[in-house]
Amino acid sequence: MYICLMYSNELIKGTLKTIVLSLLAKKGRMYGYEITQHVKEETDGKIQLTEGALYPLLHRLEAEGLLETEKENIGKRVRKYYRLTETGNDQATSLAAEFHEFSQTMNRLLNNFSLKPSYNV
Amino acid sequence: MYICLMYSNELIKGTLKTIVLSLLAKKGRMYGYEITQHVKEETDGKIQLTEGALYPLLHRLEAEGLLETEKENIGKRVRKYYRLTETGNDQATSLAAEFHEFSQTMNRLLNNFSLKPSYNV
DNA sequence: CAAATATACATTAGATTCTTATGCATCCAA
DNA sequence: TTGGATGCATAAGAATCTAATGTATATTTG
């Protein structure tokens, strides 16, 4: 996977966990590759996760008890599906809320961009 | 300076440069300690910069030519004021815009929170 | 049908950035 | 006079990401 982010990529740091957990909260269960593709499509390629960041994270989250896995055979290949545990679901909710709060705080700090029409989608 | 962030602090990662440059763009010139206090006050303590993160960053940005410094004597103490260079000013603008774009993209991804009234300021 | 691309997992070296702690010094208020 | 605020700085270690590499199967395309 060759990555060319539109963002200077610094911003993604620290939000990866939030993205993954929120996505799983929405979708129920997903496998790694599916997550990368979904994020890419939903953000028009603006956010692209690298495998080197994603897989270790998924393993960490599973070790922490936030995720559960089940393997599924697709032909001769194995897919590893992840789903949220109850704890994981709580985390997903609070991280998403936290990000939202944070982005509000940041936008206020960065000159109240949210009040400038030209910056709204 | 003892720090107790309300955020799990992960989110701040990657946004520090954006914060510092944007603040300098708004204020003209500031010194390190002033930046930490200003951010703390403007965000009601929600974002608190640590010196260990801030000072090395300021030095890096100066080395990169984004900031200029001038020292000022306050009694027997020395204050180090930072201001944006032209390049720094450009960077400030684009990083702020980038963050805004990024937060929009994120909020869309995290379930379109911006559409939920309860999440609006 | 061969080659390229997509799917799907994983690991790792190195870089970057942040936390936490420490250190030095001055100033001011209790 | 002592503690807290002001003001700079560095440094060890942790955490996380990038970029590269590796393995293997499936599918598309020339």
PDB file of N, CA, C and O in Angstrom, chain B residues 6-71:
ATOM      1  N   MET B   6      -7.714  17.419  30.430  1.00  0.00           N
ATOM      2  CA  MET B   6      -9.041  16.832  30.434  1.00  0.00           C
ATOM      3  C   MET B   6      -9.161  15.820  29.291  1.00  0.00           C
ATOM      4  O   MET B   6      -9.834  14.826  29.388  1.00  0.00           O
ATOM      5  N   TYR B   7      -8.451  16.097  28.203  1.00  0.00           N
ATOM      6  CA  TYR B   7      -8.449  15.147  27.106  1.00  0.00           C
ATOM      7  C   TYR B   7      -7.470  14.047  27.427  1.00  0.00           C
ATOM      8  O   TYR B   7      -6.544  14.239  28.195  1.00  0.00           O
ATOM      9  N   SER B   8      -7.690  12.904  26.823  1.00  0.00           N
ATOM     10  CA  SER B   8      -6.763  11.807  27.037  1.00  0.00           C
ATOM     11  C   SER B   8      -5.408  12.155  26.417  1.00  0.00           C
ATOM     12  O   SER B   8      -4.524  11.336  26.378  1.00  0.00           O
ATOM     13  N   ASN B   9      -5.303  13.405  25.979  1.00  0.00           N
ATOM     14  CA  ASN B   9      -4.047  14.000  25.510  1.00  0.00           C
ATOM     15  C   ASN B   9      -3.506  13.451  24.202  1.00  0.00           C
ATOM     16  O   ASN B   9      -2.628  14.045  23.596  1.00  0.00           O
ATOM     17  N   GLU B  10      -4.024  12.334  23.764  1.00  0.00           N
ATOM     18  CA  GLU B  10      -3.590  11.790  22.491  1.00  0.00           C
ATOM     19  C   GLU B  10      -3.895  12.752  21.353  1.00  0.00           C
ATOM     20  O   GLU B  10      -3.144  12.879  20.400  1.00  0.00           O
ATOM     21  N   LEU B  11      -5.029  13.403  21.480  1.00  0.00           N
ATOM     22  CA  LEU B  11      -5.506  14.252  20.394  1.00  0.00           C
ATOM     23  C   LEU B  11      -4.624  15.472  20.160  1.00  0.00           C
ATOM     24  O   LEU B  11      -4.544  15.971  19.045  1.00  0.00           O
ATOM     25  N   ILE B  12      -4.012  15.930  21.221  1.00  0.00           N
ATOM     26  CA  ILE B  12      -3.162  17.108  21.086  1.00  0.00           C
ATOM     27  C   ILE B  12      -1.988  16.832  20.143  1.00  0.00           C
ATOM     28  O   ILE B  12      -1.516  17.709  19.429  1.00  0.00           O
ATOM     29  N   LYS B  13      -1.579  15.577  20.152  1.00  0.00           N
ATOM     30  CA  LYS B  13      -0.448  15.194  19.291  1.00  0.00           C
ATOM     31  C   LYS B  13      -0.700  15.583  17.840  1.00  0.00           C
ATOM     32  O   LYS B  13      -1.723  15.242  17.273  1.00  0.00           O
ATOM     33  N   GLY B  14       0.242  16.250  17.283  1.00  0.00           N
ATOM     34  CA  GLY B  14       0.122  16.619  15.892  1.00  0.00           C
ATOM     35  C   GLY B  14      -0.516  17.978  15.675  1.00  0.00           C
ATOM     36  O   GLY B  14      -0.495  18.509  14.574  1.00  0.00           O
ATOM     37  N   THR B  15      -1.086  18.533  16.744  1.00  0.00           N
ATOM     38  CA  THR B  15      -1.744  19.830  16.579  1.00  0.00           C
ATOM     39  C   THR B  15      -0.960  20.961  17.231  1.00  0.00           C
ATOM     40  O   THR B  15      -1.311  22.123  17.086  1.00  0.00           O
ATOM     41  N   LEU B  16       0.105  20.588  17.913  1.00  0.00           N
ATOM     42  CA  LEU B  16       0.874  21.583  18.661  1.00  0.00           C
ATOM     43  C   LEU B  16       1.433  22.671  17.740  1.00  0.00           C
ATOM     44  O   LEU B  16       1.336  23.867  18.031  1.00  0.00           O
ATOM     45  N   LYS B  17       1.980  22.259  16.638  1.00  0.00           N
ATOM     46  CA  LYS B  17       2.550  23.207  15.694  1.00  0.00           C
ATOM     47  C   LYS B  17       1.468  24.163  15.177  1.00  0.00           C
ATOM     48  O   LYS B  17       1.680  25.371  15.087  1.00  0.00           O
ATOM     49  N   THR B  18       0.325  23.588  14.877  1.00  0.00           N
ATOM     50  CA  THR B  18      -0.805  24.381  14.398  1.00  0.00           C
ATOM     51  C   THR B  18      -1.226  25.421  15.437  1.00  0.00           C
ATOM     52  O   THR B  18      -1.458  26.586  15.101  1.00  0.00           O
ATOM     53  N   ILE B  19      -1.293  24.987  16.680  1.00  0.00           N
ATOM     54  CA  ILE B  19      -1.669  25.898  17.760  1.00  0.00           C
ATOM     55  C   ILE B  19      -0.692  27.056  17.879  1.00  0.00           C
ATOM     56  O   ILE B  19      -1.080  28.223  17.895  1.00  0.00           O
ATOM     57  N   VAL B  20       0.582  26.728  17.946  1.00  0.00           N
ATOM     58  CA  VAL B  20       1.604  27.748  18.162  1.00  0.00           C
ATOM     59  C   VAL B  20       1.652  28.756  17.016  1.00  0.00           C
ATOM     60  O   VAL B  20       1.639  29.970  17.237  1.00  0.00           O
ATOM     61  N   LEU B  21       1.663  28.249  15.798  1.00  0.00           N
ATOM     62  CA  LEU B  21       1.741  29.153  14.657  1.00  0.00           C
ATOM     63  C   LEU B  21       0.487  30.027  14.544  1.00  0.00           C
ATOM     64  O   LEU B  21       0.591  31.232  14.260  1.00  0.00           O
ATOM     65  N   SER B  22      -0.665  29.439  14.772  1.00  0.00           N
ATOM     66  CA  SER B  22      -1.911  30.203  14.674  1.00  0.00           C
ATOM     67  C   SER B  22      -1.975  31.298  15.719  1.00  0.00           C
ATOM     68  O   SER B  22      -2.426  32.413  15.453  1.00  0.00           O
ATOM     69  N   LEU B  23      -1.500  30.956  16.899  1.00  0.00           N
ATOM     70  CA  LEU B  23      -1.513  31.927  17.984  1.00  0.00           C
ATOM     71  C   LEU B  23      -0.604  33.100  17.668  1.00  0.00           C
ATOM     72  O   LEU B  23      -0.966  34.258  17.881  1.00  0.00           O
ATOM     73  N   LEU B  24       0.557  32.786  17.139  1.00  0.00           N
ATOM     74  CA  LEU B  24       1.496  33.847  16.776  1.00  0.00           C
ATOM     75  C   LEU B  24       0.940  34.693  15.635  1.00  0.00           C
ATOM     76  O   LEU B  24       1.174  35.901  15.577  1.00  0.00           O
ATOM     77  N   ALA B  25       0.204  34.054  14.741  1.00  0.00           N
ATOM     78  CA  ALA B  25      -0.409  34.797  13.639  1.00  0.00           C
ATOM     79  C   ALA B  25      -1.422  35.806  14.177  1.00  0.00           C
ATOM     80  O   ALA B  25      -1.565  36.911  13.659  1.00  0.00           O
ATOM     81  N   LYS B  26      -2.081  35.414  15.248  1.00  0.00           N
ATOM     82  CA  LYS B  26      -3.115  36.264  15.827  1.00  0.00           C
ATOM     83  C   LYS B  26      -2.511  37.353  16.687  1.00  0.00           C
ATOM     84  O   LYS B  26      -2.947  38.500  16.656  1.00  0.00           O
ATOM     85  N   LYS B  27      -1.484  36.995  17.451  1.00  0.00           N
ATOM     86  CA  LYS B  27      -0.970  37.893  18.481  1.00  0.00           C
ATOM     87  C   LYS B  27       0.240  38.720  18.061  1.00  0.00           C
ATOM     88  O   LYS B  27       0.626  39.639  18.778  1.00  0.00           O
ATOM     89  N   GLY B  28       0.843  38.373  16.944  1.00  0.00           N
ATOM     90  CA  GLY B  28       2.009  39.124  16.528  1.00  0.00           C
ATOM     91  C   GLY B  28       3.282  38.566  17.110  1.00  0.00           C
ATOM     92  O   GLY B  28       4.106  38.015  16.398  1.00  0.00           O
ATOM     93  N   ARG B  29       3.450  38.700  18.401  1.00  0.00           N
ATOM     94  CA  ARG B  29       4.611  38.075  19.041  1.00  0.00           C
ATOM     95  C   ARG B  29       4.253  37.607  20.435  1.00  0.00           C
ATOM     96  O   ARG B  29       3.414  38.219  21.108  1.00  0.00           O
ATOM     97  N   MET B  30       4.873  36.525  20.817  1.00  0.00           N
ATOM     98  CA  MET B  30       4.635  35.934  22.131  1.00  0.00           C
ATOM     99  C   MET B  30       5.898  35.232  22.604  1.00  0.00           C
ATOM    100  O   MET B  30       6.737  34.844  21.796  1.00  0.00           O
ATOM    101  N   TYR B  31       5.993  35.055  23.917  1.00  0.00           N
ATOM    102  CA  TYR B  31       7.097  34.248  24.441  1.00  0.00           C
ATOM    103  C   TYR B  31       6.530  32.943  24.981  1.00  0.00           C
ATOM    104  O   TYR B  31       5.314  32.832  25.201  1.00  0.00           O
ATOM    105  N   GLY B  32       7.404  31.984  25.144  1.00  0.00           N
ATOM    106  CA  GLY B  32       6.983  30.625  25.463  1.00  0.00           C
ATOM    107  C   GLY B  32       5.981  30.501  26.592  1.00  0.00           C
ATOM    108  O   GLY B  32       4.887  29.950  26.409  1.00  0.00           O
ATOM    109  N   TYR B  33       6.358  31.022  27.717  1.00  0.00           N
ATOM    110  CA  TYR B  33       5.481  30.919  28.882  1.00  0.00           C
ATOM    111  C   TYR B  33       4.126  31.547  28.612  1.00  0.00           C
ATOM    112  O   TYR B  33       3.091  31.026  29.018  1.00  0.00           O
ATOM    113  N   GLU B  34       4.156  32.648  27.899  1.00  0.00           N
ATOM    114  CA  GLU B  34       2.927  33.350  27.548  1.00  0.00           C
ATOM    115  C   GLU B  34       2.005  32.449  26.713  1.00  0.00           C
ATOM    116  O   GLU B  34       0.788  32.444  26.900  1.00  0.00           O
ATOM    117  N   ILE B  35       2.607  31.691  25.816  1.00  0.00           N
ATOM    118  CA  ILE B  35       1.828  30.787  24.964  1.00  0.00           C
ATOM    119  C   ILE B  35       1.107  29.733  25.802  1.00  0.00           C
ATOM    120  O   ILE B  35      -0.086  29.507  25.643  1.00  0.00           O
ATOM    121  N   THR B  36       1.851  29.123  26.728  1.00  0.00           N
ATOM    122  CA  THR B  36       1.216  28.102  27.572  1.00  0.00           C
ATOM    123  C   THR B  36       0.040  28.681  28.362  1.00  0.00           C
ATOM    124  O   THR B  36      -1.013  28.061  28.449  1.00  0.00           O
ATOM    125  N   GLN B  37       0.231  29.885  28.911  1.00  0.00           N
ATOM    126  CA  GLN B  37      -0.828  30.502  29.717  1.00  0.00           C
ATOM    127  C   GLN B  37      -2.034  30.883  28.874  1.00  0.00           C
ATOM    128  O   GLN B  37      -3.183  30.694  29.267  1.00  0.00           O
ATOM    129  N   HIS B  38      -1.727  31.425  27.702  1.00  0.00           N
ATOM    130  CA  HIS B  38      -2.801  31.873  26.818  1.00  0.00           C
ATOM    131  C   HIS B  38      -3.678  30.700  26.375  1.00  0.00           C
ATOM    132  O   HIS B  38      -4.908  30.787  26.418  1.00  0.00           O
ATOM    133  N   VAL B  39      -3.037  29.620  25.962  1.00  0.00           N
ATOM    134  CA  VAL B  39      -3.778  28.438  25.518  1.00  0.00           C
ATOM    135  C   VAL B  39      -4.619  27.889  26.662  1.00  0.00           C
ATOM    136  O   VAL B  39      -5.788  27.544  26.484  1.00  0.00           O
ATOM    137  N   LYS B  40      -4.025  27.852  27.831  1.00  0.00           N
ATOM    138  CA  LYS B  40      -4.732  27.345  29.010  1.00  0.00           C
ATOM    139  C   LYS B  40      -5.984  28.173  29.291  1.00  0.00           C
ATOM    140  O   LYS B  40      -7.065  27.632  29.517  1.00  0.00           O
ATOM    141  N   GLU B  41      -5.831  29.473  29.237  1.00  0.00           N
ATOM    142  CA  GLU B  41      -6.962  30.349  29.525  1.00  0.00           C
ATOM    143  C   GLU B  41      -8.032  30.291  28.444  1.00  0.00           C
ATOM    144  O   GLU B  41      -9.215  30.147  28.735  1.00  0.00           O
ATOM    145  N   GLU B  42      -7.593  30.386  27.192  1.00  0.00           N
ATOM    146  CA  GLU B  42      -8.552  30.413  26.082  1.00  0.00           C
ATOM    147  C   GLU B  42      -9.341  29.117  25.954  1.00  0.00           C
ATOM    148  O   GLU B  42     -10.412  29.109  25.360  1.00  0.00           O
ATOM    149  N   THR B  43      -8.777  28.029  26.473  1.00  0.00           N
ATOM    150  CA  THR B  43      -9.477  26.750  26.331  1.00  0.00           C
ATOM    151  C   THR B  43     -10.053  26.279  27.669  1.00  0.00           C
ATOM    152  O   THR B  43     -10.426  25.108  27.813  1.00  0.00           O
ATOM    153  N   ASP B  44     -10.113  27.192  28.626  1.00  0.00           N
ATOM    154  CA  ASP B  44     -10.609  26.846  29.963  1.00  0.00           C
ATOM    155  C   ASP B  44      -9.890  25.646  30.553  1.00  0.00           C
ATOM    156  O   ASP B  44     -10.503  24.769  31.168  1.00  0.00           O
ATOM    157  N   GLY B  45      -8.580  25.610  30.311  1.00  0.00           N
ATOM    158  CA  GLY B  45      -7.779  24.535  30.875  1.00  0.00           C
ATOM    159  C   GLY B  45      -7.893  23.210  30.157  1.00  0.00           C
ATOM    160  O   GLY B  45      -7.307  22.212  30.579  1.00  0.00           O
ATOM    161  N   LYS B  46      -8.647  23.200  29.070  1.00  0.00           N
ATOM    162  CA  LYS B  46      -8.833  21.933  28.358  1.00  0.00           C
ATOM    163  C   LYS B  46      -7.593  21.518  27.590  1.00  0.00           C
ATOM    164  O   LYS B  46      -7.329  20.338  27.414  1.00  0.00           O
ATOM    165  N   ILE B  47      -6.874  22.500  27.100  1.00  0.00           N
ATOM    166  CA  ILE B  47      -5.601  22.207  26.446  1.00  0.00           C
ATOM    167  C   ILE B  47      -4.483  22.878  27.221  1.00  0.00           C
ATOM    168  O   ILE B  47      -4.488  24.091  27.395  1.00  0.00           O
ATOM    169  N   GLN B  48      -3.558  22.070  27.704  1.00  0.00           N
ATOM    170  CA  GLN B  48      -2.425  22.622  28.431  1.00  0.00           C
ATOM    171  C   GLN B  48      -1.131  22.100  27.832  1.00  0.00           C
ATOM    172  O   GLN B  48      -0.894  20.888  27.797  1.00  0.00           O
ATOM    173  N   LEU B  49      -0.324  23.014  27.367  1.00  0.00           N
ATOM    174  CA  LEU B  49       0.923  22.629  26.736  1.00  0.00           C
ATOM    175  C   LEU B  49       1.988  22.384  27.789  1.00  0.00           C
ATOM    176  O   LEU B  49       2.076  23.121  28.764  1.00  0.00           O
ATOM    177  N   THR B  50       2.785  21.362  27.566  1.00  0.00           N
ATOM    178  CA  THR B  50       3.901  21.118  28.473  1.00  0.00           C
ATOM    179  C   THR B  50       5.143  21.800  27.919  1.00  0.00           C
ATOM    180  O   THR B  50       5.322  21.903  26.705  1.00  0.00           O
ATOM    181  N   GLU B  51       5.986  22.239  28.832  1.00  0.00           N
ATOM    182  CA  GLU B  51       7.206  22.919  28.387  1.00  0.00           C
ATOM    183  C   GLU B  51       8.104  21.994  27.589  1.00  0.00           C
ATOM    184  O   GLU B  51       8.760  22.405  26.647  1.00  0.00           O
ATOM    185  N   GLY B  52       8.106  20.744  28.013  1.00  0.00           N
ATOM    186  CA  GLY B  52       8.942  19.760  27.336  1.00  0.00           C
ATOM    187  C   GLY B  52       8.548  19.544  25.890  1.00  0.00           C
ATOM    188  O   GLY B  52       9.348  19.090  25.077  1.00  0.00           O
ATOM    189  N   ALA B  53       7.317  19.878  25.565  1.00  0.00           N
ATOM    190  CA  ALA B  53       6.865  19.779  24.177  1.00  0.00           C
ATOM    191  C   ALA B  53       7.023  21.125  23.484  1.00  0.00           C
ATOM    192  O   ALA B  53       7.423  21.196  22.326  1.00  0.00           O
ATOM    193  N   LEU B  54       6.723  22.180  24.209  1.00  0.00           N
ATOM    194  CA  LEU B  54       6.698  23.513  23.587  1.00  0.00           C
ATOM    195  C   LEU B  54       8.074  24.048  23.209  1.00  0.00           C
ATOM    196  O   LEU B  54       8.281  24.450  22.064  1.00  0.00           O
ATOM    197  N   TYR B  55       8.987  24.062  24.179  1.00  0.00           N
ATOM    198  CA  TYR B  55      10.280  24.689  23.899  1.00  0.00           C
ATOM    199  C   TYR B  55      11.040  24.016  22.773  1.00  0.00           C
ATOM    200  O   TYR B  55      11.541  24.704  21.872  1.00  0.00           O
ATOM    201  N   PRO B  56      11.145  22.704  22.784  1.00  0.00           N
ATOM    202  CA  PRO B  56      11.810  22.063  21.641  1.00  0.00           C
ATOM    203  C   PRO B  56      11.128  22.396  20.314  1.00  0.00           C
ATOM    204  O   PRO B  56      11.803  22.585  19.301  1.00  0.00           O
ATOM    205  N   LEU B  57       9.819  22.494  20.329  1.00  0.00           N
ATOM    206  CA  LEU B  57       9.100  22.845  19.098  1.00  0.00           C
ATOM    207  C   LEU B  57       9.478  24.248  18.632  1.00  0.00           C
ATOM    208  O   LEU B  57       9.768  24.451  17.452  1.00  0.00           O
ATOM    209  N   LEU B  58       9.472  25.197  19.548  1.00  0.00           N
ATOM    210  CA  LEU B  58       9.835  26.565  19.187  1.00  0.00           C
ATOM    211  C   LEU B  58      11.233  26.611  18.581  1.00  0.00           C
ATOM    212  O   LEU B  58      11.472  27.299  17.590  1.00  0.00           O
ATOM    213  N   HIS B  59      12.135  25.841  19.175  1.00  0.00           N
ATOM    214  CA  HIS B  59      13.504  25.811  18.650  1.00  0.00           C
ATOM    215  C   HIS B  59      13.549  25.209  17.248  1.00  0.00           C
ATOM    216  O   HIS B  59      14.264  25.699  16.378  1.00  0.00           O
ATOM    217  N   ARG B  60      12.761  24.146  17.064  1.00  0.00           N
ATOM    218  CA  ARG B  60      12.701  23.526  15.739  1.00  0.00           C
ATOM    219  C   ARG B  60      12.156  24.497  14.701  1.00  0.00           C
ATOM    220  O   ARG B  60      12.701  24.640  13.613  1.00  0.00           O
ATOM    221  N   LEU B  61      11.076  25.173  15.061  1.00  0.00           N
ATOM    222  CA  LEU B  61      10.439  26.092  14.124  1.00  0.00           C
ATOM    223  C   LEU B  61      11.362  27.260  13.775  1.00  0.00           C
ATOM    224  O   LEU B  61      11.353  27.751  12.657  1.00  0.00           O
ATOM    225  N   GLU B  62      12.143  27.669  14.757  1.00  0.00           N
ATOM    226  CA  GLU B  62      13.097  28.733  14.477  1.00  0.00           C
ATOM    227  C   GLU B  62      14.179  28.221  13.517  1.00  0.00           C
ATOM    228  O   GLU B  62      14.523  28.896  12.553  1.00  0.00           O
ATOM    229  N   ALA B  63      14.644  27.018  13.791  1.00  0.00           N
ATOM    230  CA  ALA B  63      15.676  26.413  12.945  1.00  0.00           C
ATOM    231  C   ALA B  63      15.178  26.227  11.509  1.00  0.00           C
ATOM    232  O   ALA B  63      15.939  26.336  10.555  1.00  0.00           O
ATOM    233  N   GLU B  64      13.884  25.968  11.382  1.00  0.00           N
ATOM    234  CA  GLU B  64      13.286  25.773  10.066  1.00  0.00           C
ATOM    235  C   GLU B  64      12.984  27.095   9.358  1.00  0.00           C
ATOM    236  O   GLU B  64      12.497  27.106   8.229  1.00  0.00           O
ATOM    237  N   GLY B  65      13.192  28.176  10.072  1.00  0.00           N
ATOM    238  CA  GLY B  65      12.957  29.483   9.453  1.00  0.00           C
ATOM    239  C   GLY B  65      11.520  29.949   9.491  1.00  0.00           C
ATOM    240  O   GLY B  65      11.136  30.874   8.777  1.00  0.00           O
ATOM    241  N   LEU B  66      10.706  29.311  10.337  1.00  0.00           N
ATOM    242  CA  LEU B  66       9.314  29.739  10.438  1.00  0.00           C
ATOM    243  C   LEU B  66       9.134  30.810  11.508  1.00  0.00           C
ATOM    244  O   LEU B  66       8.166  31.559  11.491  1.00  0.00           O
ATOM    245  N   LEU B  67      10.074  30.863  12.431  1.00  0.00           N
ATOM    246  CA  LEU B  67      10.003  31.837  13.520  1.00  0.00           C
ATOM    247  C   LEU B  67      11.291  32.619  13.645  1.00  0.00           C
ATOM    248  O   LEU B  67      12.362  32.133  13.310  1.00  0.00           O
ATOM    249  N   GLU B  68      11.133  33.847  14.128  1.00  0.00           N
ATOM    250  CA  GLU B  68      12.278  34.675  14.479  1.00  0.00           C
ATOM    251  C   GLU B  68      12.172  35.017  15.952  1.00  0.00           C
ATOM    252  O   GLU B  68      11.079  35.089  16.489  1.00  0.00           O
ATOM    253  N   THR B  69      13.312  35.261  16.566  1.00  0.00           N
ATOM    254  CA  THR B  69      13.263  35.591  17.990  1.00  0.00           C
ATOM    255  C   THR B  69      13.920  36.932  18.273  1.00  0.00           C
ATOM    256  O   THR B  69      14.764  37.410  17.510  1.00  0.00           O
ATOM    257  N   GLU B  70      13.490  37.517  19.379  1.00  0.00           N
ATOM    258  CA  GLU B  70      14.222  38.652  19.918  1.00  0.00           C
ATOM    259  C   GLU B  70      14.136  38.570  21.428  1.00  0.00           C
ATOM    260  O   GLU B  70      13.094  38.252  21.997  1.00  0.00           O
ATOM    261  N   LYS B  71      15.255  38.830  22.057  1.00  0.00           N
ATOM    262  CA  LYS B  71      15.282  38.726  23.512  1.00  0.00           C
ATOM    263  C   LYS B  71      15.006  40.083  24.132  1.00  0.00           C
ATOM    264  O   LYS B  71      15.368  41.118  23.588  1.00  0.00           O
TER     265      LYS B  71
END
